[in-house]
Amino acid sequence: MSYPLPHLLSCGGRIAAAVLALALSGTIHAASPAPDTIKVGHYQVQMATLGSGNYTVILESGFGRDMGVWRNVAPALAKSAKVVAYSRAGHGKSDARPEAPTIAARTDELEQLIATAGLKPPFVLVGHSYGGFLVRSFAVRHPEQVAGMVFVDSSDEAFNVELRKLDAAAVDKDNKLTEQFVPPKFHAELRSVQAVLDSGKLPFAGTLPDVPVAVLTSVQKREQPQLFLETPAAVQVWRGLHERFFRAFSNGSHIVTAESGHNIHQEQPQLVVSAVEGVIAAAESMRIKRVREGARAELLRRLEQGGSDAEMAQALEASGFGEADLNRIGYELLGPRKQPVLAERLMKANAGKFSTSDNVQDSYGEVLLATGKPLEAKLQFMKAVTLAQAQGKDDKVLAGYRANLAKAEQALAR
């Protein structure tokens, strides 16, 4: 039995899950503003760039689709990031190329586009269906450039292998239907894709960067499935493979929806927008953490080197840390790390930098007392009390400082 083309198009894309989102629905108008073309080597590539920001979001379409499928996603993302959508060779207004359209060749195309357009990392890569394979291929090649990834109902290389365990004949039937309706210009790439699905292995090796990810999975049910891919058993396999893939990462979210089919970015664009924004937020949080860790390591290095009071003051200024952060590092050096000399050096510099902070003066006094310098500690506690009184601090705060002052006096009396 065969199915008319309109029915296949109305399936919501589950047939596309088998062949990585084959687009058969006709021309899609591109996102506003209108796309331009850029000369990449000897070929014109259709590309649109929207917005600006610290992160560059690159949108990879599914099999056979041009950049226009992102028209409801790109403008929303452009409010907070630089967004790049493009059509791969032979799609949309992009020139075809003589090279075999393999995953490796498609990844080469993206690399060339990035270089020619002067796109700068960090990149957040967003791939729908077959585009998920291309995102993974690029990320394996350039892990240092990738800050996050979003997989929109992404293809999984093990899908057909797992489905064949359930019903091999049904898988073959779906594949034949797919080939029947694929335009001839996509046949070569379809064969390349089918080889991946038949083998269950991607044609590249390497480890994906453990960056923030979002995995979006469609589990939309069909009342009368007419393709094996639409059956509840197949959908359950799809969801399980997505869950397994997601567990490989330490930071991210797995978003499951029954409200849209395979083309989540067209049926529920806000779901994709929110997922990308969440990945960017997580990537930024990780970036800030790395910056702080680097500043902390540099500060400790300079403390270990020693130097004049002026040099210590410069080290604190360069770190960018506030008085509370410096206090926490000082107490960590004094306690868990058992480095009292460094703790005293840091707290002294902190007390000089924040000379009007009663809390910082008190903290420096506690370090001095712990390192066997009760007289110097007493002077610091007295400063803390004086500053607190002048600033109208409450009795509880003053009581704490006076208690420390009493400890210093007791140590002096011994």
PDB file of N, CA, C and O in Angstrom, residues 290-300 318-321:
ATOM      1  N   ARG A 290      33.846  30.046  35.562  1.00  0.00           N
ATOM      2  CA  ARG A 290      35.224  29.834  35.114  1.00  0.00           C
ATOM      3  C   ARG A 290      36.063  31.086  35.319  1.00  0.00           C
ATOM      4  O   ARG A 290      37.237  31.005  35.728  1.00  0.00           O
ATOM      5  N   VAL A 291      35.471  32.249  35.030  1.00  0.00           N
ATOM      6  CA  VAL A 291      36.196  33.507  35.219  1.00  0.00           C
ATOM      7  C   VAL A 291      36.559  33.690  36.687  1.00  0.00           C
ATOM      8  O   VAL A 291      37.689  34.078  37.028  1.00  0.00           O
ATOM      9  N   ARG A 292      35.600  33.417  37.553  1.00  0.00           N
ATOM     10  CA  ARG A 292      35.848  33.571  38.988  1.00  0.00           C
ATOM     11  C   ARG A 292      36.898  32.568  39.480  1.00  0.00           C
ATOM     12  O   ARG A 292      37.745  32.915  40.302  1.00  0.00           O
ATOM     13  N   GLU A 293      36.821  31.361  38.982  1.00  0.00           N
ATOM     14  CA  GLU A 293      37.817  30.360  39.376  1.00  0.00           C
ATOM     15  C   GLU A 293      39.206  30.774  38.913  1.00  0.00           C
ATOM     16  O   GLU A 293      40.201  30.584  39.634  1.00  0.00           O
ATOM     17  N   GLY A 294      39.274  31.328  37.690  1.00  0.00           N
ATOM     18  CA  GLY A 294      40.563  31.801  37.191  1.00  0.00           C
ATOM     19  C   GLY A 294      41.095  32.964  38.011  1.00  0.00           C
ATOM     20  O   GLY A 294      42.285  33.027  38.323  1.00  0.00           O
ATOM     21  N   ALA A 295      40.194  33.906  38.368  1.00  0.00           N
ATOM     22  CA  ALA A 295      40.605  35.054  39.177  1.00  0.00           C
ATOM     23  C   ALA A 295      41.058  34.604  40.558  1.00  0.00           C
ATOM     24  O   ALA A 295      42.024  35.133  41.117  1.00  0.00           O
ATOM     25  N   ARG A 296      40.375  33.635  41.100  1.00  0.00           N
ATOM     26  CA  ARG A 296      40.730  33.102  42.421  1.00  0.00           C
ATOM     27  C   ARG A 296      42.105  32.442  42.390  1.00  0.00           C
ATOM     28  O   ARG A 296      42.936  32.659  43.276  1.00  0.00           O
ATOM     29  N   ALA A 297      42.335  31.628  41.343  1.00  0.00           N
ATOM     30  CA  ALA A 297      43.628  30.955  41.225  1.00  0.00           C
ATOM     31  C   ALA A 297      44.754  31.968  41.081  1.00  0.00           C
ATOM     32  O   ALA A 297      45.834  31.806  41.681  1.00  0.00           O
ATOM     33  N   GLU A 298      44.516  33.020  40.282  1.00  0.00           N
ATOM     34  CA  GLU A 298      45.539  34.043  40.102  1.00  0.00           C
ATOM     35  C   GLU A 298      45.789  34.801  41.403  1.00  0.00           C
ATOM     36  O   GLU A 298      46.941  35.132  41.738  1.00  0.00           O
ATOM     37  N   LEU A 299      44.747  35.088  42.146  1.00  0.00           N
ATOM     38  CA  LEU A 299      44.900  35.779  43.427  1.00  0.00           C
ATOM     39  C   LEU A 299      45.724  34.947  44.399  1.00  0.00           C
ATOM     40  O   LEU A 299      46.641  35.464  45.059  1.00  0.00           O
ATOM     41  N   LEU A 300      45.435  33.664  44.481  1.00  0.00           N
ATOM     42  CA  LEU A 300      46.187  32.787  45.386  1.00  0.00           C
ATOM     43  C   LEU A 300      47.653  32.704  44.963  1.00  0.00           C
ATOM     44  O   LEU A 300      48.556  32.668  45.814  1.00  0.00           O
ATOM     45  N   ALA A 318      42.868  43.511  41.032  1.00  0.00           N
ATOM     46  CA  ALA A 318      42.851  42.765  39.771  1.00  0.00           C
ATOM     47  C   ALA A 318      41.893  41.583  39.813  1.00  0.00           C
ATOM     48  O   ALA A 318      41.349  41.177  38.786  1.00  0.00           O
ATOM     49  N   SER A 319      41.679  41.037  41.006  1.00  0.00           N
ATOM     50  CA  SER A 319      40.800  39.867  41.127  1.00  0.00           C
ATOM     51  C   SER A 319      39.343  40.204  40.832  1.00  0.00           C
ATOM     52  O   SER A 319      38.575  39.347  40.387  1.00  0.00           O
ATOM     53  N   GLY A 320      38.958  41.430  41.101  1.00  0.00           N
ATOM     54  CA  GLY A 320      37.575  41.822  40.889  1.00  0.00           C
ATOM     55  C   GLY A 320      36.627  41.370  41.979  1.00  0.00           C
ATOM     56  O   GLY A 320      35.412  41.597  41.883  1.00  0.00           O
ATOM     57  N   PHE A 321      37.136  40.738  43.036  1.00  0.00           N
ATOM     58  CA  PHE A 321      36.285  40.250  44.117  1.00  0.00           C
ATOM     59  C   PHE A 321      35.906  41.374  45.065  1.00  0.00           C
ATOM     60  O   PHE A 321      36.689  42.299  45.306  1.00  0.00           O
TER      61      PHE A 321
END
